[in-house]
Amino acid sequence: MTNKIMNINPSTLLFVPGNQEKMLDKSKTLDTKWLIPDLEDSVAFDDKEKAREIVSKYIPLLKSSGKYLVPRINSFSTGLTEADLEKIVTTDIVGISIGKIRNPEELQTLDRLILKIEREKKIKENSIFLLPWIENAEAINNLNNILMSSERIKWIAFGAEDFTADMGISKQIEDNPSDQSHLIFARSMIALTARSHNIHSLDTPFTAFRDDEGLKKESKHAKSLGFKGKLSIHPNQAKIIEDIFMPSDKEIEEALTIMKAANDAKSKGRGSTSLNGEMIDMPVILRAQNTLDNAELDYEKY
């Protein structure tokens, strides 16, 4: 894909209910640049058509205020997918988010539907990317094939609420609400498989939006598993998530020190070196480079 936005991987995208005009209007002034106007779970079924009209109206307004938009459409099981696409696929969005994906065939169908609309509306072909949600056991089982099903897939998200409902389990362990160890396998599968396809993985939203400490803890846990960000449902969550997933000053300083040591070794014809008693070889160098890339820093300038 040639869209320059495709090279940007934010650490969070903020949900905005598609039937709430006041929230959509307020979103124009938020610091958060990436928004998901939602037509799916945050909208009651009887309000779906109204929400579609509202989101369609606000898409150009939000775009003109500097926002990047990835609307979430209704899943195939609702029968509303095509109508959603017809209304909201324009040059003012950068992607489409879709939940409850189960198999690669659904994403291939979605790809074809978007391509048809791109051609009809004279939008650059393949310029709109996909953000599918992994929210059920079937999708976990089909994960590798799902991620290979369309070149439009840029990001992927874990949806814990629907996943636990599908599995018939609680999101929290009863005697320890902060313990989500039973979700580690699903989370790890998503982060690991996404990384193997060079796809940006985003962790499930933290629904207790007034619990900042809980959000920090869960975000750090997601980061430790390899997720590159976490979705947000409240403006106050976005800054917390961004701070956690953005490399710290200490991490940046360490990465710069490693890159300097590696460059010094390279200039002397050595493939590895040591720093503070520890080996600096290619895996360590790549990790340092990833840290600086995530911080959007060019180490050669330092």
Short mmCIF file of C-alpha atoms in Angstrom, two decimals:
data_model
loop_
_atom_site.label_atom_id
_atom_site.label_comp_id
_atom_site.label_asym_id
_atom_site.label_seq_id
_atom_site.Cartn_x
_atom_site.Cartn_y
_atom_site.Cartn_z
CA MET A 1 0.00 0.00 0.00
CA THR A 2 1.24 3.45 -0.82
CA ASN A 3 -0.78 5.51 1.64
CA LYS A 4 1.81 7.26 3.83
CA ILE A 5 -0.45 6.76 6.85
CA MET A 6 0.32 3.06 6.56
CA ASN A 7 3.78 3.77 7.98
CA ILE A 8 2.35 5.19 11.20
CA ASN A 9 1.61 2.84 14.10
CA PRO A 10 -0.03 4.70 16.98
CA SER A 11 -0.13 3.11 20.42
CA THR A 12 -3.84 3.77 20.85
CA LEU A 13 -7.03 4.54 18.96
CA LEU A 14 -9.99 6.07 20.79
CA PHE A 15 -13.50 4.70 20.43
CA VAL A 16 -16.34 7.17 19.92
CA PRO A 17 -19.94 5.84 19.88
CA GLY A 18 -21.38 6.46 16.44
CA ASN A 19 -24.79 7.52 17.71
CA GLN A 20 -23.45 10.21 20.07
CA GLU A 21 -23.16 13.47 18.14
CA LYS A 22 -21.88 15.43 21.13
CA MET A 23 -19.02 12.97 21.65
CA LEU A 24 -18.13 12.99 17.97
CA ASP A 25 -18.17 16.78 17.96
CA LYS A 26 -15.99 16.95 21.07
CA SER A 27 -13.55 14.52 19.45
CA LYS A 28 -12.51 17.27 17.03
CA THR A 29 -10.70 19.09 19.84
CA LEU A 30 -9.05 16.12 21.58
CA ASP A 31 -5.28 15.64 21.53
CA THR A 32 -5.79 12.06 20.36
CA LYS A 33 -5.28 11.89 16.61
CA TRP A 34 -6.60 8.38 15.91
CA LEU A 35 -10.32 7.68 16.31
CA ILE A 36 -12.65 4.73 15.83
CA PRO A 37 -16.18 6.06 15.22
CA ASP A 38 -18.09 2.96 16.29
CA LEU A 39 -21.13 1.50 14.55
CA GLU A 40 -20.93 -1.84 16.32
CA ASP A 41 -21.07 -2.72 20.04
CA SER A 42 -21.57 0.80 21.39
CA VAL A 43 -24.73 1.25 19.30
CA ALA A 44 -28.04 -0.52 20.00
CA PHE A 45 -29.42 -2.43 17.01
CA ASP A 46 -32.39 -0.09 16.59
CA ASP A 47 -29.95 2.86 16.38
CA LYS A 48 -27.65 1.35 13.75
CA GLU A 49 -29.08 3.18 10.75
CA LYS A 50 -29.14 6.50 12.60
CA ALA A 51 -25.54 5.99 13.76
CA ARG A 52 -24.46 5.26 10.20
CA GLU A 53 -25.88 8.60 9.05
CA ILE A 54 -24.29 10.47 11.96
CA VAL A 55 -20.85 8.93 11.42
CA SER A 56 -21.09 9.62 7.69
CA LYS A 57 -21.77 13.27 8.47
CA TYR A 58 -18.91 13.58 10.97
CA ILE A 59 -16.21 11.76 9.00
CA PRO A 60 -15.25 14.80 6.84
CA LEU A 61 -15.52 17.12 9.85
CA LEU A 62 -13.19 14.97 11.92
CA LYS A 63 -10.79 14.55 9.01
CA SER A 64 -10.62 18.33 8.54
CA SER A 65 -9.74 18.71 12.23
CA GLY A 66 -6.65 16.55 11.72
CA LYS A 67 -7.96 13.16 12.83
CA TYR A 68 -7.17 9.79 11.31
CA LEU A 69 -10.32 7.69 11.14
CA VAL A 70 -10.77 3.93 11.28
CA PRO A 71 -14.54 3.41 11.68
CA ARG A 72 -15.69 0.10 13.12
CA ILE A 73 -18.45 -1.44 11.05
CA ASN A 74 -20.93 -4.15 12.00
CA SER A 75 -19.86 -7.76 11.59
CA PHE A 76 -21.09 -10.02 8.81
CA SER A 77 -23.49 -11.82 11.16
CA THR A 78 -25.61 -8.64 11.47
CA GLY A 79 -26.33 -8.30 7.76
CA LEU A 80 -25.32 -4.62 8.00
CA THR A 81 -21.74 -4.81 6.76
CA GLU A 82 -22.28 -3.82 3.13
CA ALA A 83 -24.60 -0.92 3.97
CA ASP A 84 -22.04 0.38 6.47
CA LEU A 85 -19.27 0.21 3.88
CA GLU A 86 -21.29 1.95 1.18
CA LYS A 87 -21.91 4.88 3.52
CA ILE A 88 -18.56 5.37 5.22
CA VAL A 89 -15.86 4.30 2.73
CA THR A 90 -14.54 7.61 1.43
CA THR A 91 -11.18 9.29 0.95
CA ASP A 92 -11.61 10.79 4.44
CA ILE A 93 -10.94 7.50 6.25
CA VAL A 94 -7.68 5.57 6.42
CA GLY A 95 -9.03 2.19 7.44
CA ILE A 96 -11.94 -0.03 8.40
CA SER A 97 -12.23 -1.91 11.68
CA ILE A 98 -14.42 -5.01 11.88
CA GLY A 99 -15.17 -7.23 14.85
CA LYS A 100 -16.07 -10.87 15.42
CA ILE A 101 -14.04 -12.15 12.48
CA ARG A 102 -13.98 -15.97 12.43
CA ASN A 103 -12.12 -17.05 9.30
CA PRO A 104 -9.99 -15.74 6.42
CA GLU A 105 -12.89 -15.97 3.97
CA GLU A 106 -14.70 -13.15 5.77
CA LEU A 107 -11.74 -10.82 5.35
CA GLN A 108 -11.31 -11.80 1.72
CA THR A 109 -14.97 -10.92 1.16
CA LEU A 110 -14.49 -7.62 2.99
CA ASP A 111 -11.42 -6.86 0.87
CA ARG A 112 -13.43 -7.40 -2.33
CA LEU A 113 -16.32 -5.24 -1.10
CA ILE A 114 -13.97 -2.37 -0.27
CA LEU A 115 -12.17 -2.70 -3.60
CA LYS A 116 -15.52 -2.49 -5.42
CA ILE A 117 -16.39 0.72 -3.55
CA GLU A 118 -12.92 2.18 -4.12
CA ARG A 119 -13.38 1.70 -7.84
CA GLU A 120 -16.93 3.08 -7.84
CA LYS A 121 -15.94 6.18 -5.84
CA LYS A 122 -12.60 6.61 -7.64
CA ILE A 123 -10.63 6.11 -4.43
CA LYS A 124 -7.06 4.88 -4.83
CA GLU A 125 -7.23 1.10 -4.87
CA ASN A 126 -5.99 -0.69 -1.74
CA SER A 127 -5.52 2.63 0.07
CA ILE A 128 -7.91 1.66 2.88
CA PHE A 129 -6.45 -0.80 5.38
CA LEU A 130 -8.14 -3.29 7.70
CA LEU A 131 -8.13 -3.62 11.48
CA PRO A 132 -9.83 -6.94 12.30
CA TRP A 133 -10.70 -7.98 15.85
CA ILE A 134 -9.88 -11.43 17.19
CA GLU A 135 -12.72 -12.18 19.59
CA ASN A 136 -13.56 -15.88 19.49
CA ALA A 137 -11.99 -19.33 19.63
CA GLU A 138 -12.49 -19.96 15.91
CA ALA A 139 -10.48 -16.84 15.05
CA ILE A 140 -7.66 -17.87 17.39
CA ASN A 141 -7.58 -21.26 15.67
CA ASN A 142 -7.52 -19.58 12.22
CA LEU A 143 -5.24 -16.72 13.22
CA ASN A 144 -2.31 -17.39 10.90
CA ASN A 145 -4.58 -17.79 7.86
CA ILE A 146 -6.59 -14.73 8.86
CA LEU A 147 -3.47 -12.57 8.89
CA MET A 148 -2.48 -13.87 5.45
CA SER A 149 -5.95 -13.34 3.96
CA SER A 150 -5.56 -9.72 2.84
CA GLU A 151 -2.70 -7.33 2.23
CA ARG A 152 -4.92 -4.61 3.65
CA ILE A 153 -4.45 -5.93 7.18
CA LYS A 154 -2.20 -3.42 8.91
CA TRP A 155 -3.23 -3.86 12.54
CA ILE A 156 -5.05 -6.47 14.58
CA ALA A 157 -6.89 -6.14 17.89
CA PHE A 158 -7.79 -8.49 20.74
CA GLY A 159 -11.34 -8.18 22.07
CA ALA A 160 -11.44 -9.75 25.54
CA GLU A 161 -15.11 -9.06 26.26
CA ASP A 162 -16.42 -11.03 23.28
CA PHE A 163 -13.66 -13.63 23.58
CA THR A 164 -14.53 -14.52 27.16
CA ALA A 165 -18.23 -14.59 26.27
CA ASP A 166 -17.48 -16.96 23.39
CA MET A 167 -15.43 -19.19 25.69
CA GLY A 168 -18.05 -19.10 28.44
CA ILE A 169 -15.57 -17.80 31.00
CA SER A 170 -15.26 -14.72 33.18
CA LYS A 171 -12.94 -11.91 32.15
CA GLN A 172 -11.60 -11.78 35.72
CA ILE A 173 -10.82 -14.61 38.11
CA GLU A 174 -13.44 -14.33 40.85
CA ASP A 175 -11.19 -14.25 43.93
CA ASN A 176 -8.64 -11.98 42.24
CA PRO A 177 -10.22 -9.47 39.82
CA SER A 178 -6.84 -8.12 38.69
CA ASP A 179 -5.67 -11.59 37.62
CA GLN A 180 -6.14 -12.24 33.90
CA SER A 181 -3.63 -15.06 33.60
CA HIS A 182 -6.29 -17.21 31.93
CA LEU A 183 -6.14 -14.84 28.92
CA ILE A 184 -2.37 -15.04 28.47
CA PHE A 185 -2.53 -17.78 25.83
CA ALA A 186 -4.96 -15.88 23.58
CA ARG A 187 -3.10 -12.61 24.06
CA SER A 188 0.27 -14.21 23.39
CA MET A 189 -1.00 -15.99 20.27
CA ILE A 190 -2.24 -12.70 18.84
CA ALA A 191 0.90 -10.70 19.66
CA LEU A 192 3.23 -13.47 18.47
CA THR A 193 1.39 -14.26 15.23
CA ALA A 194 0.98 -10.57 14.42
CA ARG A 195 4.70 -10.01 14.88
CA SER A 196 5.51 -12.90 12.55
CA HIS A 197 3.51 -11.12 9.82
CA ASN A 198 4.84 -7.65 10.70
CA ILE A 199 1.36 -6.58 11.77
CA HIS A 200 0.77 -4.07 14.59
CA SER A 201 -1.08 -5.73 17.52
CA LEU A 202 -3.39 -3.78 19.83
CA ASP A 203 -4.67 -5.08 23.16
CA THR A 204 -8.29 -5.07 24.27
CA PRO A 205 -9.79 -1.88 25.76
CA PHE A 206 -9.73 -1.50 29.54
CA THR A 207 -13.38 -0.99 30.39
CA ALA A 208 -12.99 0.43 33.93
CA PHE A 209 -12.25 3.88 32.51
CA ARG A 210 -11.94 5.58 35.93
CA ASP A 211 -9.32 3.09 37.18
CA ASP A 212 -6.05 4.65 36.03
CA GLU A 213 -3.88 2.29 38.06
CA GLY A 214 -5.65 -0.73 36.66
CA LEU A 215 -5.17 0.62 33.15
CA LYS A 216 -1.46 1.17 33.76
CA LYS A 217 -1.04 -2.37 35.10
CA GLU A 218 -2.92 -3.99 32.22
CA SER A 219 -1.10 -1.86 29.62
CA LYS A 220 2.30 -2.83 31.02
CA HIS A 221 1.22 -6.48 30.97
CA ALA A 222 0.13 -6.20 27.33
CA LYS A 223 3.41 -4.53 26.41
CA SER A 224 5.36 -7.33 28.11
CA LEU A 225 3.53 -9.87 25.92
CA GLY A 226 4.51 -8.04 22.74
CA PHE A 227 1.49 -5.86 22.02
CA LYS A 228 2.37 -2.55 20.41
CA GLY A 229 -0.54 -0.62 21.85
CA LYS A 230 -3.92 -0.76 23.54
CA LEU A 231 -7.30 0.57 22.48
CA SER A 232 -8.98 3.27 24.55
CA ILE A 233 -12.62 4.05 25.32
CA HIS A 234 -12.13 7.36 27.16
CA PRO A 235 -9.94 10.38 26.27
CA ASN A 236 -8.16 10.21 29.63
CA GLN A 237 -6.99 6.67 28.86
CA ALA A 238 -5.20 7.65 25.66
CA LYS A 239 -2.37 9.64 27.32
CA ILE A 240 -1.75 6.89 29.89
CA ILE A 241 -1.51 4.25 27.17
CA GLU A 242 0.74 6.39 24.99
CA ASP A 243 3.11 7.05 27.90
CA ILE A 244 3.43 3.33 28.65
CA PHE A 245 3.94 2.12 25.10
CA MET A 246 6.28 4.96 24.14
CA PRO A 247 9.85 4.12 25.21
CA SER A 248 10.91 5.81 28.45
CA ASP A 249 13.79 8.28 28.62
CA LYS A 250 15.88 5.56 30.28
CA GLU A 251 15.10 3.05 27.52
CA ILE A 252 15.95 5.62 24.85
CA GLU A 253 19.24 6.51 26.56
CA GLU A 254 20.18 2.83 26.83
CA ALA A 255 19.30 2.23 23.17
CA LEU A 256 21.40 5.19 22.02
CA THR A 257 24.34 3.95 24.10
CA ILE A 258 24.03 0.49 22.55
CA MET A 259 23.85 1.89 19.02
CA LYS A 260 26.93 4.03 19.63
CA ALA A 261 28.86 1.02 20.96
CA ALA A 262 27.72 -1.08 17.99
CA ASN A 263 28.79 1.58 15.49
CA ASP A 264 32.17 1.91 17.18
CA ALA A 265 32.63 -1.87 16.93
CA LYS A 266 31.54 -1.88 13.29
CA SER A 267 34.06 0.84 12.41
CA LYS A 268 36.75 -1.46 13.82
CA GLY A 269 35.52 -4.45 11.81
CA ARG A 270 33.88 -6.29 14.73
CA GLY A 271 30.37 -7.75 14.60
CA SER A 272 29.88 -7.68 18.36
CA THR A 273 31.21 -5.85 21.39
CA SER A 274 30.52 -5.50 25.10
CA LEU A 275 29.02 -2.77 27.22
CA ASN A 276 29.07 -2.67 31.01
CA GLY A 277 30.07 -6.32 31.08
CA GLU A 278 27.30 -7.52 28.75
CA MET A 279 27.55 -8.80 25.18
CA ILE A 280 26.26 -6.44 22.48
CA ASP A 281 25.42 -8.56 19.43
CA MET A 282 22.86 -8.40 16.63
CA PRO A 283 19.71 -9.25 18.68
CA VAL A 284 20.60 -6.57 21.23
CA ILE A 285 21.29 -4.07 18.44
CA LEU A 286 17.97 -4.84 16.72
CA ARG A 287 16.10 -4.40 20.01
CA ALA A 288 17.79 -1.02 20.52
CA GLN A 289 16.91 0.01 16.97
CA ASN A 290 13.27 -1.00 17.56
CA THR A 291 13.21 1.14 20.70
CA LEU A 292 14.44 4.18 18.78
CA ASP A 293 12.04 3.48 15.91
CA ASN A 294 9.14 3.35 18.38
CA ALA A 295 10.30 6.66 19.80
CA GLU A 296 10.52 8.01 16.23
CA LEU A 297 14.18 8.89 16.73
CA ASP A 298 17.01 8.58 14.24
CA TYR A 299 20.01 7.36 16.22
CA GLU A 300 22.40 8.65 13.53
CA LYS A 301 21.56 12.19 14.63
CA TYR A 302 22.86 11.60 18.15
#
